Amino acid sequence: MANSYAEIQKKIAALQKEADAVLAREVAGVVERIRVAIAHYGLTPDQLFGRIATKPNKNRVAKVSVQKKQGRIAYGDGQGNTWGGWGKRPTWLREALAAGKNLEDFQVSAQATKPSTRKNMKKRRPSGVLYSDGAGHSWTGRGPQPRWLKEAIAGGKTLEEMRSQRS
């Protein structure tokens, strides 16, 4: 008597389930043996897989990040919409170009795209707290503690003892 299509499909599903279970057990055993070998020989990922990650092009990364930090605005529509010229064109610009405008119509003057300099940057307010040791060393409380301060703290002084207010 011939098997029906449905019976054969059931057998296939049962065999597939059994094959998946056997594969999972075998993979678990292989993974465990690999872990033991890695621990025993002290293998590193570079030894196992070779050098995977390559270093990014530093010049390209630095150039892009500097321009983004400077807030470069290359194109604007005069209504507050701007685009720096990097990445995908924004919707407002694509729609305007589709309506027949030219990209040059939206170009912002060279003055607006000029990178910021120290002169036109907002000045940072100095810290009001100053730590000093009386021997000419001082620290504003920003950044890592200097060596003289670490040595003074190790010698038994506290930050409060070295604290003074700026005038």
Coordinates of C-alpha atoms in Angstrom, one line a residue:
M1 CA 0.0 0.0 0.0
A2 CA 1.4 3.4 -1.0
N3 CA 1.9 6.2 1.5
S4 CA -0.1 9.3 1.1
Y5 CA 1.4 12.7 0.6
A6 CA 0.3 13.8 4.1
E7 CA 2.0 10.7 5.7
I8 CA 5.2 11.4 3.9
Q9 CA 5.2 15.0 5.0
K10 CA 4.7 13.9 8.7
K11 CA 7.7 11.5 8.3
I12 CA 9.8 14.3 6.8
A13 CA 8.8 16.7 9.7
A14 CA 9.6 14.0 12.3
L15 CA 13.0 13.2 10.7
Q16 CA 13.8 17.0 10.4
K17 CA 13.1 17.4 14.1
E18 CA 15.3 14.4 14.9
A19 CA 18.1 15.8 12.7
D20 CA 17.9 19.2 14.3
A21 CA 18.2 17.6 17.8
V22 CA 21.2 15.5 16.7
L23 CA 22.9 18.6 15.1
A24 CA 22.4 20.6 18.3
R25 CA 24.0 17.9 20.4
E26 CA 26.9 17.6 18.1
V27 CA 27.5 21.3 17.9
A28 CA 27.4 21.6 21.7
G29 CA 30.1 18.9 21.9
V30 CA 32.2 20.6 19.3
V31 CA 31.9 24.0 21.0
E32 CA 32.9 22.5 24.3
R33 CA 36.0 20.8 22.8
I34 CA 37.0 24.1 21.1
R35 CA 36.6 26.0 24.4
V36 CA 38.8 23.4 26.2
A37 CA 41.5 23.8 23.5
I38 CA 41.4 27.6 23.6
A39 CA 41.8 27.6 27.4
H40 CA 44.5 24.9 27.3
Y41 CA 46.6 26.7 24.6
G42 CA 45.7 30.3 25.5
L43 CA 44.6 31.1 21.9
T44 CA 43.5 34.6 21.0
P45 CA 40.9 35.6 18.4
D46 CA 43.6 36.9 16.1
Q47 CA 45.3 33.5 16.2
L48 CA 42.0 31.7 15.5
F49 CA 40.5 34.0 12.8
G50 CA 43.4 36.2 11.6
R51 CA 43.1 40.0 11.6
I52 CA 39.4 40.7 11.1
A53 CA 39.0 44.4 11.7
T54 CA 41.0 46.8 9.7
K55 CA 41.9 50.3 10.8
P56 CA 39.7 53.0 9.4
N57 CA 41.2 55.6 7.1
K58 CA 42.2 58.2 9.7
N59 CA 42.3 61.1 7.2
R60 CA 38.8 60.5 6.0
V61 CA 37.4 60.1 9.5
A62 CA 39.1 63.2 10.8
K63 CA 38.1 65.3 7.9
V64 CA 34.4 64.4 8.2
S65 CA 34.3 64.8 12.0
V66 CA 36.1 68.2 11.8
Q67 CA 33.6 69.5 9.3
K68 CA 30.7 68.2 11.4
K69 CA 32.1 69.7 14.6
Q70 CA 32.5 73.1 12.8
G71 CA 28.8 73.1 12.0
R72 CA 29.4 73.5 8.3
I73 CA 26.2 74.7 6.5
A74 CA 26.5 74.5 2.8
Y75 CA 22.9 74.8 1.7
G76 CA 19.8 76.5 3.2
D77 CA 16.4 77.6 2.1
G78 CA 16.1 80.7 4.3
Q79 CA 13.3 79.1 6.3
G80 CA 15.5 77.3 8.8
N81 CA 16.1 74.2 6.7
T82 CA 19.8 73.5 6.2
W83 CA 22.0 70.8 4.9
G84 CA 25.8 70.4 5.3
G85 CA 26.3 68.7 2.0
W86 CA 27.1 65.3 3.6
G87 CA 24.9 62.2 3.3
K88 CA 21.5 61.9 1.7
R89 CA 19.9 65.1 0.6
P90 CA 17.0 66.1 2.9
T91 CA 13.4 66.0 1.8
W92 CA 13.0 69.8 1.5
L93 CA 15.9 70.0 -0.9
R94 CA 14.9 67.0 -3.0
E95 CA 11.4 68.4 -3.3
A96 CA 12.7 71.8 -4.3
L97 CA 15.1 70.3 -6.9
A98 CA 12.2 68.2 -8.3
A99 CA 10.2 71.4 -8.6
G100 CA 12.8 72.9 -11.0
K101 CA 15.2 74.8 -8.6
N102 CA 19.0 74.5 -9.0
L103 CA 21.3 73.4 -6.2
E104 CA 23.2 76.6 -6.5
D105 CA 20.0 78.5 -5.5
F106 CA 20.3 77.1 -2.0
Q107 CA 24.1 77.6 -1.5
V108 CA 24.9 79.5 1.6
S109 CA 27.4 82.3 1.5
A110 CA 31.0 81.6 2.2
Q111 CA 30.8 83.6 5.5
A112 CA 28.3 81.1 6.9
T113 CA 30.4 78.1 5.9
K114 CA 33.6 79.5 7.3
P115 CA 35.0 77.2 10.0
S116 CA 34.8 78.5 13.6
T117 CA 38.0 79.9 15.1
R118 CA 39.1 80.6 18.6
K119 CA 38.2 84.3 18.2
N120 CA 34.5 83.7 17.4
M121 CA 34.0 80.7 19.8
K122 CA 32.0 81.2 22.9
K123 CA 34.4 81.6 25.9
R124 CA 34.2 79.1 28.6
R125 CA 33.6 80.4 32.1
P126 CA 36.5 79.5 34.4
S127 CA 35.8 77.2 37.4
G128 CA 35.1 79.1 40.6
V129 CA 36.9 76.5 42.7
L130 CA 40.7 76.3 42.8
Y131 CA 42.8 73.8 44.7
S132 CA 46.3 74.8 45.6
D133 CA 49.1 73.5 47.8
G134 CA 50.6 76.9 48.6
A135 CA 53.8 76.1 46.7
G136 CA 52.5 77.4 43.4
H137 CA 50.7 74.4 42.2
S138 CA 47.0 74.7 41.4
W139 CA 44.1 72.7 39.9
T140 CA 40.7 73.9 38.8
G141 CA 38.9 70.7 39.5
R142 CA 38.5 69.9 35.8
G143 CA 40.3 67.0 34.1
P144 CA 42.4 64.4 35.8
Q145 CA 44.1 65.2 39.1
P146 CA 47.7 66.3 38.7
R147 CA 50.5 64.4 40.3
W148 CA 51.2 67.0 43.0
L149 CA 47.6 66.7 44.2
K150 CA 47.6 62.9 44.2
E151 CA 50.8 62.9 46.2
A152 CA 49.3 65.4 48.7
I153 CA 46.2 63.3 49.2
A154 CA 48.4 60.2 49.6
G155 CA 50.3 62.2 52.3
G156 CA 47.2 62.7 54.3
K157 CA 45.7 66.0 53.1
T158 CA 42.1 66.3 52.0
L159 CA 40.7 68.2 49.0
E160 CA 38.9 70.5 51.4
E161 CA 42.2 71.6 53.0
M162 CA 43.5 72.6 49.7
R163 CA 40.3 74.3 48.4
S164 CA 40.2 78.1 47.9
Q165 CA 37.7 80.3 46.1
R166 CA 38.6 82.5 43.1
S167 CA 37.7 86.1 43.3

